[in-house]
Amino acid sequence: QVQLVESGGGLVQPGGSLRLSCTVSGNIFSINTMGWYRQAPGKQRELVADITSVGTTNYADSLRGRFTISRDNAKKTVYLQMNGLKPEDTAVYYCNSFLTTTKWTPPRNYWGQGTQVSVSS
């Protein structure tokens, strides 16, 4: 049993900031990559950013510079700091973790339930 729980979403004005958090729990042997994806109505789910176990980051080109991903390995938590939010950032944001539950099996992707981020004037 693996669970990813997001928090920190909400309604903000354009130009505002939010910080999302996602904590992973359950039977976990090793967490490889953690990341954030988002999905707006009528659109495909897209990568926002991800981060490896050693701290290497990857961002969607359009979001680089406004969003920052980080992780706390001791807390099994990944964060997304979102600054300069725009209406087009409105979406459900999903936490993702690529992890193994035992040392004998390959890693799998796990997803959180999503948290709504709304940017509106």
Coordinates of N, CA, C and O in Angstrom, one line a residue:
Q1 N 0.8 -1.2 0.0 CA 0.0 0.0 0.0 C 0.9 1.3 0.0 O 1.6 1.5 0.9
V2 N 0.7 2.0 -1.1 CA 1.5 3.3 -1.2 C 0.4 4.4 -1.4 O -0.5 4.2 -2.1
Q3 N 0.7 5.5 -0.7 CA -0.3 6.6 -0.8 C 0.5 7.9 -0.9 O 1.5 8.1 -0.3
L4 N 0.0 8.7 -1.9 CA 0.6 10.1 -2.1 C -0.5 11.1 -1.8 O -1.6 11.0 -2.3
V5 N -0.2 12.0 -0.9 CA -1.2 13.0 -0.4 C -0.7 14.4 -0.7 O 0.3 14.8 -0.1
E6 N -1.4 15.1 -1.5 CA -1.1 16.5 -1.8 C -1.8 17.5 -0.9 O -2.9 17.2 -0.4
S7 N -1.2 18.7 -0.8 CA -1.8 19.7 -0.1 C -1.3 21.1 -0.6 O -0.2 21.1 -1.2
G8 N -2.0 22.1 -0.3 CA -1.5 23.5 -0.7 C -2.2 24.2 -1.8 O -1.9 25.3 -2.1
G9 N -3.1 23.5 -2.5 CA -3.8 24.1 -3.6 C -4.8 25.1 -3.1 O -5.1 25.2 -1.9
G10 N -5.4 25.9 -4.0 CA -6.3 26.9 -3.6 C -6.5 27.9 -4.7 O -6.1 27.7 -5.8
L11 N -7.2 29.0 -4.3 CA -7.5 30.1 -5.3 C -6.6 31.3 -5.0 O -6.5 31.7 -3.8
V12 N -6.0 31.8 -6.0 CA -5.1 32.9 -5.8 C -5.3 33.9 -7.0 O -5.8 33.5 -8.0
Q13 N -4.9 35.1 -6.8 CA -5.0 36.1 -7.8 C -3.8 36.0 -8.8 O -2.7 35.5 -8.4
P14 N -3.9 36.5 -10.0 CA -2.7 36.5 -10.9 C -1.5 37.2 -10.2 O -1.7 38.3 -9.6
G15 N -0.4 36.6 -10.4 CA 0.8 37.2 -9.8 C 1.1 36.6 -8.4 O 2.2 36.9 -7.8
G16 N 0.2 35.9 -7.8 CA 0.3 35.3 -6.5 C 1.2 34.1 -6.5 O 1.7 33.6 -7.5
S17 N 1.3 33.5 -5.3 CA 2.2 32.4 -5.1 C 1.5 31.3 -4.3 O 0.6 31.6 -3.5
L18 N 1.8 30.0 -4.6 CA 1.4 28.9 -3.8 C 2.5 27.9 -3.6 O 3.4 27.9 -4.5
R19 N 2.5 27.2 -2.6 CA 3.4 26.1 -2.4 C 2.7 24.8 -2.1 O 1.9 24.7 -1.2
L20 N 2.9 23.9 -3.1 CA 2.3 22.5 -3.0 C 3.2 21.6 -2.3 O 4.4 21.6 -2.4
S21 N 2.6 20.7 -1.5 CA 3.4 19.6 -0.8 C 2.8 18.3 -1.1 O 1.6 18.1 -1.3
C22 N 3.6 17.2 -1.2 CA 3.1 15.9 -1.4 C 4.0 14.9 -0.6 O 5.2 14.9 -0.7
T23 N 3.3 14.2 0.3 CA 4.0 13.2 1.1 C 3.7 11.8 0.7 O 2.5 11.5 0.5
V24 N 4.7 11.0 0.6 CA 4.5 9.6 0.2 C 4.6 8.7 1.5 O 5.5 8.9 2.3
S25 N 3.7 7.7 1.6 CA 3.7 6.8 2.7 C 3.4 5.4 2.2 O 2.9 5.2 1.1
G26 N 3.6 4.4 3.1 CA 3.3 3.0 2.8 C 4.6 2.2 2.8 O 5.6 2.6 3.3
N27 N 4.4 1.0 2.2 CA 5.6 0.1 2.1 C 6.5 0.5 0.9 O 6.2 0.3 -0.2
I28 N 7.5 1.2 1.3 CA 8.4 1.8 0.3 C 9.9 1.3 0.5 O 10.4 1.4 1.6
F29 N 10.5 0.8 -0.5 CA 11.9 0.4 -0.4 C 12.8 1.6 -0.8 O 13.7 1.9 -0.1
S30 N 12.5 2.2 -2.0 CA 13.3 3.3 -2.5 C 12.4 4.2 -3.4 O 11.7 3.7 -4.2
I31 N 12.6 5.5 -3.2 CA 11.9 6.4 -4.1 C 12.9 7.0 -5.1 O 14.0 7.5 -4.7
N32 N 12.7 6.8 -6.3 CA 13.6 7.3 -7.4 C 13.3 8.7 -7.7 O 13.9 9.7 -7.2
T33 N 12.3 9.0 -8.6 CA 12.0 10.3 -9.0 C 10.6 10.7 -8.4 O 9.7 9.9 -8.4
M34 N 10.5 12.0 -8.0 CA 9.3 12.5 -7.6 C 9.0 13.8 -8.5 O 9.9 14.4 -9.0
G35 N 7.7 14.0 -8.7 CA 7.4 15.1 -9.6 C 6.0 15.6 -9.5 O 5.1 15.1 -8.8
W36 N 5.7 16.7 -10.3 CA 4.4 17.3 -10.4 C 3.9 17.3 -11.8 O 4.7 17.7 -12.7
Y37 N 2.7 17.0 -12.0 CA 2.0 17.1 -13.3 C 0.8 17.9 -13.1 O 0.3 18.0 -12.0
R38 N 0.2 18.4 -14.2 CA -1.0 19.1 -14.1 C -1.9 18.8 -15.3 O -1.4 18.5 -16.4
Q39 N -3.2 19.0 -15.1 CA -4.2 18.7 -16.1 C -5.3 19.8 -16.0 O -6.0 19.9 -15.0
A40 N -5.4 20.6 -17.1 CA -6.5 21.5 -17.2 C -7.7 20.9 -18.0 O -7.5 19.9 -18.7
P41 N -8.9 21.4 -17.8 CA -10.0 20.8 -18.5 C -9.8 20.8 -20.0 O -9.4 21.8 -20.6
G42 N -10.1 19.6 -20.6 CA -10.0 19.5 -22.0 C -8.6 19.3 -22.5 O -8.4 19.3 -23.7
K43 N -7.6 19.2 -21.6 CA -6.2 19.1 -22.0 C -5.6 17.8 -21.5 O -6.1 17.2 -20.5
Q44 N -4.5 17.4 -22.1 CA -3.7 16.3 -21.6 C -3.0 16.6 -20.3 O -2.6 17.8 -20.1
R45 N -2.7 15.6 -19.5 CA -1.9 15.8 -18.4 C -0.4 16.1 -18.9 O 0.1 15.4 -19.8
E46 N 0.2 17.1 -18.3 CA 1.5 17.5 -18.7 C 2.5 17.6 -17.5 O 2.1 17.9 -16.4
L47 N 3.7 17.4 -17.8 CA 4.8 17.5 -16.8 C 5.0 18.9 -16.4 O 5.1 19.8 -17.2
V48 N 5.0 19.2 -15.1 CA 5.4 20.5 -14.6 C 6.9 20.5 -14.2 O 7.7 21.3 -14.7
A49 N 7.3 19.5 -13.4 CA 8.7 19.4 -13.0 C 8.8 18.1 -12.3 O 7.9 17.5 -11.7
D50 N 10.1 17.5 -12.3 CA 10.4 16.4 -11.5 C 11.8 16.5 -10.9 O 12.6 17.4 -11.4
I51 N 12.1 15.6 -10.0 CA 13.4 15.7 -9.3 C 13.8 14.3 -8.9 O 13.0 13.5 -8.4
T52 N 15.1 14.0 -9.2 CA 15.6 12.7 -8.9 C 16.0 12.6 -7.4 O 15.9 13.5 -6.6
S53 N 16.4 11.4 -7.0 CA 16.7 11.1 -5.6 C 18.0 11.9 -5.2 O 18.2 12.1 -4.0
V54 N 18.8 12.3 -6.2 CA 20.0 13.0 -5.8 C 19.8 14.5 -6.1 O 20.8 15.3 -6.0
G55 N 18.6 15.0 -6.5 CA 18.4 16.4 -6.6 C 18.4 17.0 -8.0 O 18.3 18.2 -8.1
T56 N 18.6 16.2 -9.0 CA 18.6 16.7 -10.4 C 17.2 17.0 -10.8 O 16.2 16.2 -10.6
T57 N 17.0 18.2 -11.3 CA 15.6 18.7 -11.6 C 15.4 18.8 -13.1 O 16.3 19.0 -13.9
N58 N 14.1 18.7 -13.5 CA 13.7 18.8 -14.8 C 12.4 19.6 -14.9 O 11.5 19.3 -14.1
Y59 N 12.3 20.7 -15.7 CA 11.1 21.5 -15.8 C 10.6 21.6 -17.2 O 11.3 21.5 -18.1
A60 N 9.3 21.8 -17.2 CA 8.7 22.2 -18.5 C 9.3 23.5 -18.9 O 9.4 24.4 -18.0
D61 N 9.6 23.7 -20.2 CA 10.3 24.9 -20.6 C 9.6 26.2 -20.3 O 10.2 27.2 -19.9
S62 N 8.3 26.1 -20.4 CA 7.5 27.3 -20.2 C 7.3 27.7 -18.7 O 6.9 28.9 -18.4
L63 N 7.7 26.8 -17.8 CA 7.5 27.1 -16.4 C 8.9 27.3 -15.7 O 8.9 27.8 -14.6
R64 N 9.9 27.1 -16.4 CA 11.2 27.3 -15.8 C 11.4 28.7 -15.4 O 11.2 29.6 -16.2
G65 N 11.8 29.0 -14.2 CA 12.0 30.3 -13.7 C 10.9 30.8 -12.8 O 11.1 31.7 -11.9
R66 N 9.7 30.3 -13.0 CA 8.6 30.6 -12.1 C 8.3 29.6 -11.1 O 7.9 29.9 -10.0
F67 N 8.5 28.3 -11.4 CA 8.2 27.2 -10.5 C 9.5 26.6 -10.1 O 10.5 26.5 -10.8
T68 N 9.6 26.1 -8.8 CA 10.7 25.5 -8.3 C 10.3 24.2 -7.5 O 9.4 24.3 -6.7
I69 N 10.9 23.1 -7.9 CA 10.7 21.8 -7.3 C 11.8 21.5 -6.3 O 13.0 21.8 -6.5
S70 N 11.4 20.9 -5.2 CA 12.4 20.5 -4.2 C 11.9 19.2 -3.5 O 10.7 18.9 -3.6
R71 N 12.7 18.6 -2.7 CA 12.3 17.4 -2.0 C 13.1 17.2 -0.7 O 14.2 17.7 -0.6
D72 N 12.4 16.6 0.3 CA 13.0 16.3 1.5 C 13.0 14.8 1.7 O 11.9 14.2 1.9
N73 N 14.1 14.1 1.5 CA 14.1 12.7 1.4 C 13.8 12.1 2.8 O 13.2 11.0 2.9
A74 N 14.2 12.7 3.9 CA 13.8 12.2 5.2 C 12.3 12.2 5.5 O 11.8 11.3 6.1
K75 N 11.7 13.2 4.9 CA 10.2 13.3 5.1 C 9.4 12.7 4.0 O 8.2 12.6 4.1
K76 N 10.1 12.2 3.0 CA 9.5 11.6 1.8 C 8.5 12.6 1.2 O 7.3 12.2 0.9
T77 N 8.9 13.8 1.1 CA 8.0 14.9 0.6 C 8.6 15.6 -0.5 O 9.8 15.9 -0.5
V78 N 7.8 16.0 -1.5 CA 8.2 16.8 -2.6 C 7.4 18.1 -2.6 O 6.2 18.0 -2.2
Y79 N 8.0 19.2 -2.9 CA 7.3 20.5 -2.9 C 7.4 21.1 -4.3 O 8.2 20.9 -5.1
L80 N 6.4 22.0 -4.5 CA 6.4 22.8 -5.7 C 6.1 24.2 -5.3 O 5.0 24.5 -4.9
Q81 N 7.1 25.1 -5.4 CA 6.9 26.5 -5.2 C 6.5 27.2 -6.5 O 7.2 27.1 -7.5
M82 N 5.3 27.8 -6.5 CA 4.8 28.4 -7.7 C 4.7 29.9 -7.5 O 3.9 30.4 -6.6
N83 N 5.4 30.7 -8.3 CA 5.4 32.1 -8.2 C 4.9 32.8 -9.5 O 5.0 32.1 -10.5
G84 N 4.5 34.0 -9.4 CA 4.0 34.7 -10.6 C 2.9 33.9 -11.3 O 3.0 33.8 -12.6
L85 N 2.0 33.4 -10.6 CA 0.9 32.6 -11.2 C 0.1 33.3 -12.2 O -0.2 34.5 -12.0
K86 N -0.3 32.6 -13.2 CA -1.1 33.2 -14.3 C -2.4 32.4 -14.4 O -2.5 31.2 -14.0
P87 N -3.4 33.0 -15.0 CA -4.7 32.2 -15.2 C -4.5 30.9 -15.9 O -5.2 29.9 -15.6
E88 N -3.6 30.8 -16.9 CA -3.4 29.6 -17.6 C -2.7 28.5 -16.8 O -2.6 27.4 -17.2
D89 N -2.3 28.8 -15.5 CA -1.8 27.8 -14.6 C -2.9 27.1 -13.9 O -2.6 26.1 -13.2
T90 N -4.1 27.5 -14.1 CA -5.2 26.9 -13.5 C -5.4 25.4 -13.9 O -5.4 25.1 -15.1
A91 N -5.4 24.5 -13.0 CA -5.4 23.1 -13.3 C -5.5 22.3 -12.1 O -5.3 22.8 -11.0
V92 N -5.7 21.0 -12.2 CA -5.5 20.0 -11.1 C -4.1 19.6 -11.2 O -3.6 19.1 -12.2
Y93 N -3.4 19.7 -10.1 CA -2.0 19.4 -10.0 C -1.8 18.0 -9.3 O -2.4 17.8 -8.2
Y94 N -1.1 17.1 -9.9 CA -1.0 15.7 -9.4 C 0.5 15.5 -9.0 O 1.4 15.8 -9.8
C95 N 0.6 14.9 -7.9 CA 1.9 14.4 -7.4 C 2.2 13.0 -8.0 O 1.3 12.2 -8.1
N96 N 3.4 12.8 -8.4 CA 3.9 11.5 -8.9 C 5.1 11.1 -8.2 O 6.0 11.9 -7.9
S97 N 5.2 9.8 -8.0 CA 6.4 9.2 -7.5 C 6.8 7.9 -8.2 O 5.9 7.0 -8.4
F98 N 8.0 7.8 -8.7 CA 8.5 6.6 -9.3 C 9.3 5.8 -8.2 O 10.4 6.3 -7.9
L99 N 8.8 4.7 -7.7 CA 9.4 4.1 -6.6 C 9.3 2.6 -6.6 O 8.5 2.0 -7.4
T100 N 10.1 1.9 -5.8 CA 10.0 0.5 -5.6 C 9.5 0.2 -4.2 O 9.8 0.9 -3.3
T101 N 8.7 -0.9 -4.1 CA 8.2 -1.3 -2.9 C 9.0 -2.5 -2.3 O 8.9 -2.7 -1.1
T102 N 9.8 -3.2 -3.1 CA 10.7 -4.2 -2.6 C 12.0 -4.1 -3.4 O 12.0 -3.5 -4.5
K103 N 13.0 -4.6 -2.9 CA 14.3 -4.6 -3.6 C 14.4 -5.6 -4.8 O 15.4 -5.5 -5.5
W104 N 13.4 -6.4 -4.9 CA 13.4 -7.4 -6.0 C 12.6 -7.0 -7.2 O 12.6 -7.7 -8.2
T105 N 11.8 -6.0 -7.1 CA 10.9 -5.6 -8.2 C 11.3 -4.2 -8.8 O 11.9 -3.4 -8.1
P106 N 11.0 -4.0 -10.1 CA 11.3 -2.8 -10.7 C 10.4 -1.7 -10.2 O 9.3 -1.9 -9.7
P107 N 10.8 -0.4 -10.4 CA 10.0 0.7 -9.9 C 8.7 0.9 -10.7 O 8.6 0.5 -11.9
R108 N 7.7 1.5 -10.1 CA 6.5 1.8 -10.7 C 6.1 3.2 -10.4 O 6.5 3.8 -9.4
N109 N 5.2 3.8 -11.2 CA 4.6 5.1 -11.0 C 3.4 5.0 -10.0 O 2.5 4.2 -10.2
Y110 N 3.4 6.0 -9.1 CA 2.2 6.1 -8.2 C 1.8 7.6 -8.3 O 2.6 8.5 -8.5
W111 N 0.5 7.8 -8.1 CA -0.1 9.1 -8.3 C -0.9 9.5 -7.1 O -1.6 8.7 -6.5
G112 N -0.9 10.8 -6.8 CA -1.8 11.3 -5.8 C -3.2 11.6 -6.4 O -3.4 11.4 -7.6
Q113 N -4.1 12.1 -5.5 CA -5.4 12.3 -6.0 C -5.6 13.6 -6.7 O -6.7 13.9 -7.3
G114 N -4.7 14.5 -6.6 CA -4.7 15.8 -7.2 C -5.2 16.9 -6.3 O -6.0 16.7 -5.3
T115 N -4.7 18.1 -6.5 CA -5.1 19.3 -5.8 C -5.4 20.4 -6.7 O -4.6 20.7 -7.7
Q116 N -6.5 21.1 -6.6 CA -6.9 22.2 -7.5 C -6.2 23.4 -7.2 O -6.1 23.9 -6.1
V117 N -5.6 24.0 -8.3 CA -5.0 25.3 -8.3 C -5.8 26.2 -9.2 O -5.9 25.9 -10.4
S118 N -6.4 27.3 -8.7 CA -7.1 28.2 -9.5 C -6.6 29.6 -9.4 O -6.3 30.1 -8.3
V119 N -6.3 30.2 -10.6 CA -5.7 31.5 -10.6 C -6.7 32.4 -11.4 O -7.0 32.2 -12.6
S120 N -7.3 33.4 -10.7 CA -8.4 34.1 -11.3 C -8.4 35.6 -10.7 O -8.1 35.8 -9.5
S121 N -8.7 36.5 -11.6 CA -8.8 37.9 -11.2 C -10.3 38.3 -11.0 O -10.6 39.4 -10.7

